[in-house]
Every structure is written in C-alpha cells, then in structure tokens.
Short mmCIF file of C-alpha atoms and ligand atoms in Angstrom, two decimals:
data_model
loop_
_atom_site.label_atom_id
_atom_site.label_comp_id
_atom_site.label_asym_id
_atom_site.label_seq_id
_atom_site.Cartn_x
_atom_site.Cartn_y
_atom_site.Cartn_z
CA MET I 1 77.47 107.73 76.89
CA ILE I 2 78.03 109.51 80.21
CA ASP I 3 79.86 107.73 83.03
CA ARG I 4 80.28 109.18 86.52
CA GLU I 5 82.08 108.70 89.83
CA ARG I 6 81.43 110.22 93.22
CA ALA I 7 84.34 111.98 94.91
CA TYR I 8 83.49 110.94 98.47
CA ALA I 9 84.14 113.45 101.24
CA LYS I 10 87.04 112.30 103.42
CA ILE I 11 87.30 112.73 107.16
CA ASN I 12 90.18 111.90 109.48
CA LEU I 13 88.70 110.17 112.52
CA ALA I 14 92.06 110.82 114.19
CA LEU I 15 95.32 112.34 112.92
CA HIS I 16 98.57 112.11 114.86
CA VAL I 17 101.53 114.10 113.55
CA ARG I 18 104.74 112.38 114.63
CA ARG I 19 107.57 114.35 113.02
CA ARG I 20 108.59 116.73 110.27
CA ARG I 21 110.59 115.01 107.54
CA ASN I 22 113.56 116.37 105.64
CA ASP I 23 111.45 116.57 102.46
CA GLY I 24 109.09 119.03 104.20
CA TYR I 25 106.23 116.55 104.62
CA HIS I 26 105.11 115.27 108.00
CA GLU I 27 105.02 111.67 109.17
CA LEU I 28 101.44 110.85 110.13
CA GLU I 29 99.32 108.18 111.74
CA THR I 30 95.69 108.64 110.77
CA VAL I 31 92.41 106.85 110.24
CA PHE I 32 90.61 107.88 107.07
CA ALA I 33 86.86 107.42 106.74
CA PHE I 34 84.58 108.43 103.89
CA CYS I 35 81.09 109.87 103.66
CA THR I 36 78.45 108.69 101.21
CA ASP I 37 78.21 112.28 99.88
CA GLY I 38 80.75 114.33 97.96
CA ASP I 39 81.55 115.98 94.66
CA ASP I 40 80.64 114.31 91.37
CA VAL I 41 82.85 113.80 88.32
CA SER I 42 81.37 112.74 84.98
CA VAL I 43 82.90 112.04 81.59
CA GLU I 44 81.71 112.03 78.01
CA SER I 45 84.12 110.85 75.36
CA ALA I 46 85.32 113.62 73.06
CA GLY I 47 88.30 114.82 71.02
CA GLY I 48 90.21 117.08 73.38
CA LEU I 49 90.49 117.18 77.15
CA SER I 50 88.15 119.73 78.71
CA LEU I 51 86.74 120.41 82.16
CA THR I 52 83.67 122.38 83.21
CA ILE I 53 82.86 123.00 86.85
CA ASP I 54 79.43 123.64 88.34
CA GLY I 55 77.84 123.27 91.77
CA PRO I 56 77.72 125.42 94.91
CA PHE I 57 81.54 125.70 95.34
CA ALA I 58 82.48 126.11 91.66
CA LYS I 59 83.14 129.82 91.98
CA GLY I 60 86.80 130.81 91.69
CA LEU I 61 88.03 127.37 90.63
CA SER I 62 90.20 127.06 87.53
CA CYS I 63 89.14 124.65 84.77
CA THR I 64 92.74 124.33 83.57
CA ASP I 65 94.85 124.43 86.75
CA ASN I 66 92.82 121.76 88.53
CA LEU I 67 93.67 118.41 90.14
CA VAL I 68 91.05 116.76 87.90
CA VAL I 69 92.96 117.84 84.80
CA ARG I 70 96.28 116.87 86.41
CA ALA I 71 94.87 113.43 87.26
CA ALA I 72 93.67 112.93 83.67
CA ARG I 73 97.01 114.07 82.25
CA SER I 74 99.02 111.82 84.57
CA LEU I 75 96.93 108.86 83.41
CA ASP I 76 97.37 109.65 79.71
CA ASP I 77 98.86 112.82 78.28
CA ASN I 78 97.24 112.46 74.86
CA ARG I 79 93.68 111.17 75.19
CA GLY I 80 90.60 113.36 75.25
CA ALA I 81 87.52 113.51 77.46
CA THR I 82 84.80 116.02 78.27
CA LEU I 83 84.83 116.16 82.06
CA ARG I 84 82.35 117.83 84.37
CA LEU I 85 83.01 118.41 88.07
CA THR I 86 80.08 119.22 90.33
CA LYS I 87 81.66 120.88 93.33
CA ASN I 88 79.43 120.25 96.34
CA LEU I 89 82.21 120.31 98.96
CA PRO I 90 83.95 123.46 100.22
CA VAL I 91 87.51 124.01 98.99
CA ALA I 92 90.57 124.02 101.34
CA ALA I 93 88.39 122.48 104.03
CA GLY I 94 90.22 119.36 105.31
CA ILE I 95 87.71 116.92 103.80
CA GLY I 96 89.60 115.76 100.75
CA GLY I 97 87.98 117.99 98.15
CA GLY I 98 90.57 118.20 95.41
CA SER I 99 92.14 114.86 96.42
CA ALA I 100 88.80 113.05 96.15
CA ASP I 101 88.13 114.76 92.80
CA ALA I 102 91.52 113.59 91.49
CA ALA I 103 90.94 110.04 92.78
CA ALA I 104 87.44 109.89 91.23
CA THR I 105 88.94 111.07 87.92
CA LEU I 106 91.53 108.27 88.06
CA ARG I 107 88.81 105.66 88.69
CA LEU I 108 86.61 107.11 85.97
CA LEU I 109 89.17 107.60 83.20
CA SER I 110 91.08 104.36 83.82
CA ARG I 111 87.71 102.69 83.09
CA THR I 112 86.77 104.90 80.11
CA TRP I 113 90.21 104.74 78.53
CA VAL I 114 90.76 101.08 79.58
CA ILE I 115 94.10 101.84 81.19
CA ASP I 116 95.79 99.23 83.34
CA ALA I 117 98.25 101.37 85.31
CA ASP I 118 99.54 101.52 88.88
CA LEU I 119 96.81 103.91 90.05
CA HIS I 120 98.14 103.99 93.62
CA ALA I 121 101.52 105.33 92.44
CA ILE I 122 99.87 107.88 90.15
CA ALA I 123 97.59 108.92 93.02
CA ALA I 124 100.50 109.33 95.46
CA ALA I 125 102.26 111.66 93.01
CA LEU I 126 99.13 113.85 92.87
CA GLY I 127 98.83 114.36 96.64
CA SER I 128 99.19 112.73 100.04
CA ASP I 129 95.46 111.98 100.47
CA VAL I 130 94.78 110.88 96.89
CA PRO I 131 95.68 107.17 97.45
CA ALA I 132 93.23 106.94 100.37
CA CYS I 133 90.57 108.65 98.26
CA LEU I 134 91.24 106.19 95.43
CA SER I 135 89.72 103.30 97.39
CA SER I 136 87.48 105.57 99.53
CA ILE I 137 87.29 102.75 102.06
CA ALA I 138 88.11 103.35 105.72
CA ALA I 139 91.85 102.88 106.19
CA ARG I 140 94.69 103.50 108.57
CA GLY I 141 97.27 105.72 106.90
CA GLU I 142 100.95 106.23 107.66
CA GLY I 143 103.91 107.91 105.98
CA ARG I 144 102.60 111.18 104.56
CA GLY I 145 99.20 109.45 104.35
CA GLU I 146 99.88 107.23 101.35
CA LEU I 147 100.82 104.00 103.19
CA LEU I 148 97.43 102.38 103.69
CA ASP I 149 95.98 99.49 105.62
CA LEU I 150 92.31 99.04 104.76
CA LEU I 151 90.02 98.60 107.76
CA ASP I 152 86.96 96.39 108.05
CA PRO I 153 84.31 98.79 106.66
CA GLY I 154 81.63 97.03 108.72
CA GLU I 155 82.85 98.85 111.85
CA LEU I 156 82.03 102.30 110.47
CA SER I 157 79.57 101.85 107.63
CA GLY I 158 76.25 103.64 108.20
CA ILE I 159 77.36 105.80 111.16
CA PRO I 160 75.52 109.16 110.89
CA VAL I 161 77.88 112.12 110.57
CA LEU I 162 77.49 115.88 110.46
CA LEU I 163 80.19 118.00 108.81
CA VAL I 164 80.36 121.73 109.60
CA ASN I 165 82.72 124.33 108.12
CA PRO I 166 82.84 127.98 109.19
CA ASN I 167 83.17 128.96 105.51
CA ILE I 168 86.79 129.99 106.05
CA PRO I 169 89.27 128.32 103.66
CA LEU I 170 92.42 127.01 105.33
CA ALA I 171 95.47 125.96 103.27
CA THR I 172 96.93 122.61 104.39
CA ALA I 173 100.57 123.72 104.12
CA GLY I 174 100.03 126.65 106.50
CA VAL I 175 98.47 124.45 109.19
CA PHE I 176 101.32 121.91 109.04
CA ALA I 177 103.81 124.80 109.18
CA ALA I 178 102.15 126.05 112.39
CA TRP I 179 102.42 122.61 114.12
CA ASP I 180 104.58 122.98 117.25
CA GLY I 181 106.81 119.97 116.47
CA VAL I 182 105.88 118.05 119.63
CA ASP I 183 105.28 114.32 119.12
CA ARG I 184 102.27 113.50 121.33
CA GLY I 185 102.43 109.78 120.70
CA ALA I 186 101.26 106.95 118.47
CA LEU I 187 97.71 106.33 117.29
CA SER I 188 96.12 103.10 118.49
CA ASP I 189 92.34 103.40 118.73
CA TRP I 190 90.87 106.32 116.74
CA ARG I 191 88.18 107.00 119.33
CA SER I 192 90.74 107.76 122.01
CA GLY I 193 93.01 109.49 119.47
CA ARG I 194 93.19 113.18 118.58
CA ASN I 195 93.85 115.54 115.72
CA ASP I 196 97.26 117.13 116.26
CA LEU I 197 96.50 119.74 113.58
CA GLU I 198 93.61 121.11 115.62
CA ALA I 199 95.79 123.36 117.80
CA PRO I 200 97.63 125.00 114.87
CA ALA I 201 94.38 125.30 112.88
CA ARG I 202 92.73 127.06 115.85
CA LEU I 203 95.55 129.60 115.89
CA LEU I 204 94.67 130.46 112.27
CA VAL I 205 90.86 130.08 112.58
CA PRO I 206 89.73 130.64 116.19
CA GLU I 207 86.11 129.83 115.20
CA ILE I 208 87.09 126.13 115.23
CA GLY I 209 87.24 126.09 119.05
CA ALA I 210 83.66 127.27 119.62
CA LEU I 211 82.42 125.00 116.84
CA LEU I 212 84.01 121.90 118.40
CA ASP I 213 82.62 122.78 121.84
CA TRP I 214 79.17 123.14 120.27
CA LEU I 215 79.34 119.84 118.32
CA ALA I 216 80.56 117.87 121.36
CA LYS I 217 77.53 118.95 123.41
CA LEU I 218 74.86 118.11 120.81
CA PRO I 219 72.43 115.42 121.99
CA GLY I 220 73.36 112.05 120.48
CA ALA I 221 76.89 113.10 119.47
CA THR I 222 79.37 110.29 120.24
CA LEU I 223 82.53 112.06 118.99
CA ALA I 224 83.38 115.58 117.79
CA ARG I 225 86.70 116.38 116.12
CA MET I 226 88.34 118.46 113.39
CA SER I 227 89.07 116.72 110.07
CA GLY I 228 92.48 116.87 108.39
CA SER I 229 94.01 120.34 108.48
CA GLY I 230 90.56 121.90 109.03
CA ALA I 231 88.62 123.97 109.23
CA THR I 232 85.81 121.41 108.79
CA CYS I 233 84.78 119.75 112.04
CA PHE I 234 82.55 116.70 112.32
CA ALA I 235 80.43 114.88 114.83
CA LEU I 236 79.37 111.22 114.76
CA PHE I 237 75.85 110.47 116.03
CA ASP I 238 73.97 107.58 117.57
CA SER I 239 71.04 107.99 115.15
CA MET I 240 69.98 109.75 111.94
CA THR I 241 67.34 111.62 113.93
CA SER I 242 69.84 113.11 116.39
CA ARG I 243 72.14 114.03 113.46
CA ASP I 244 69.32 115.81 111.61
CA THR I 245 68.16 117.61 114.76
CA ALA I 246 71.78 118.65 115.34
CA ARG I 247 72.04 120.00 111.80
CA HIS I 248 68.99 122.23 112.31
CA ALA I 249 70.26 123.47 115.67
CA THR I 250 73.71 124.16 114.16
CA ALA I 251 72.22 126.13 111.26
CA GLU I 252 70.36 128.30 113.79
CA ARG I 253 73.40 128.79 116.01
CA PHE I 254 75.86 129.40 113.11
CA PRO I 255 73.71 130.65 110.21
CA THR I 256 76.64 131.47 107.89
CA TYR I 257 78.36 128.07 108.24
CA TRP I 258 78.25 125.24 105.67
CA SER I 259 77.00 121.85 106.86
CA LEU I 260 76.39 118.40 105.41
CA ALA I 261 74.38 115.60 107.01
CA SER I 262 75.77 112.31 105.72
CA SER I 263 76.72 108.77 106.74
CA LEU I 264 80.00 106.90 106.72
CA ARG I 265 80.29 104.46 103.83
O1 C5P O 301 100.42 116.16 99.51
P1 C5P O 301 99.68 117.43 99.37
O2 C5P O 301 100.07 118.19 98.12
O3 C5P O 301 98.19 117.28 99.48
O4 C5P O 301 100.10 118.31 100.60
C1 C5P O 301 99.90 119.70 100.65
C2 C5P O 301 100.86 120.30 101.66
O5 C5P O 301 100.53 119.87 102.97
C3 C5P O 301 102.30 119.86 101.45
O6 C5P O 301 102.96 120.71 100.55
C4 C5P O 301 102.87 119.98 102.84
O7 C5P O 301 103.20 121.32 103.12
C5 C5P O 301 101.71 119.61 103.73
N1 C5P O 301 101.72 118.19 104.13
C6 C5P O 301 102.65 117.80 105.10
N2 C5P O 301 102.67 116.49 105.51
C7 C5P O 301 101.80 115.61 105.02
C8 C5P O 301 100.84 115.99 104.04
C9 C5P O 301 100.84 117.31 103.63
O8 C5P O 301 103.45 118.60 105.57
N3 C5P O 301 101.82 114.34 105.46
#
C-alpha cells in the first residue's frame, strides 16, 4: 500500500529579525502561511530505507544526504521504508522546500510506523522551519522560528497567491550573515510588517528588487513581499482571475523565472 503526504510550500507573510544570538541563530518574529501546493512524499513499506527523487527540481539532489532521510532516521534508526520525493519546488528558495519535505516525512512515517513520539522536538532538531511545516497551518513564529502560536486559518485560507523565483538559489545562512544587525522593531500585524532579510538578499541577488516592484504593481495584487531568506517573492491577490492574469504577464516579462499559482490553505 502506498501512503503519501504533501510538503506544502511555506511563505513568510512577514519576517522581522530582532537580534543575532550567541549560538549563531537569529531571534525572529514571523508569520508563516502555507500554500495548497508543494512537493510530495510517498512511502511503500519495504526492508531497508531508500529514497528516490523525481520531479522538475530533482536534478542535483542527493538521495542519501537529504532531509527526508534525516527525518526518517531521527524518527527510527532501524526501520525500513521505500520513500519517493517528487520535488516540485525550487531548492534554496525561501519557501520551505527541504523543511516541508522533512515535516511531511515525519507525518507520513509516524503514521506508517505507528510511532508516538514528540514530533515537534524531532522537527526542531532538523531545522528552524520544520516545526511550522509539521502542522502546515498559519502560525506566528518566534525564537529561531520554532516557537509557534497557531493562527485562525479562516483569516488566510483560500487567498490566491503567486510565487515567483528568479531561478537563482540562495543559501539561508549567507542571507542571515549579510543582515546589518539593526533591530527595526517588533511584528504586530503582518500586513504592515516587512521582511528584514529582503535587504541582505537583494545585495546577493539584485533581481529581487525589480521582481518585487513588478509584483506590487500587478492589477489585483494586495501585498508583494519576499519569503524567508529569498529569493522567492510572492504576491497575494484579490481574485483567482487576477492571480492567473498576473502569472501570464510575469512569464512574459521574466521568461526564465519559475512561478507557481496557488492558494493559501
Ligand atoms: O535551522 P536551519 O538549519 O534551517 O537554518 C539554516 C541556517 O540559517 C542556520 O545555520 C543559520 O545560519 C541561519 N538561521 C539563522 N537564524 C534563524 C534560522 C536560520 O541564523 N532563526
């Protein structure tokens, strides 16, 4: 029997960086939201643990040194499973990718293997965004992102969203390292918030600036911002029609860029 889980794409509606900690991580205030689309992880029971990867962004990924395998191993070091990851989301893109894959694996294998463990703690050890991806429900995050307060999903569910990435991978650690260290204040309402990693990400990928200007001016766009450490930027729309029109216009304006028309879940 095959069982599967979606690894929902994550966006940060706002992300305030407050300070660098002694352990090298940064203290954040963020609002996580999730798209209905993402990668897919499936499992078939089998003797040993194996992973195969397919999908548009499979190229270059390791089937052994992978967060999916690490997630499986941190759940149970001995049990086997035949795992398949369909990689629909770009890698090193600020939309959860590997974190969502790891979280989906934890949900999937804790069910398959009937394991009653503290999944939140296991998730936090795998990465800062993995606990948020575990529930994949809109949440306010603090600490390094692992301290979560779930939000009423009714506020966001169904909002049309367009994700656009210039097809330039951007490593999270490098963007945090380029943050200027200035605390620009607490996050209250995400709409009036900001992404403090946008400025350092733009230093590394200048394309982000023109992309955000473009997204903000699209008819029907209610908010345009960068997600996480970038380089993916997103816009929220007032209707599916304006989102789909925006996707076509964006593909014409930036023909080499990746885009995904989705909705918040
Ligand atoms: O937790 P994760 O392994 O996903 O983080 C990747 C890198 O991003 C960390 O090694 C760190 O350099 C940076 N990071 C950070 N502050 C956070 C989250 C991540 O500095 N809150």
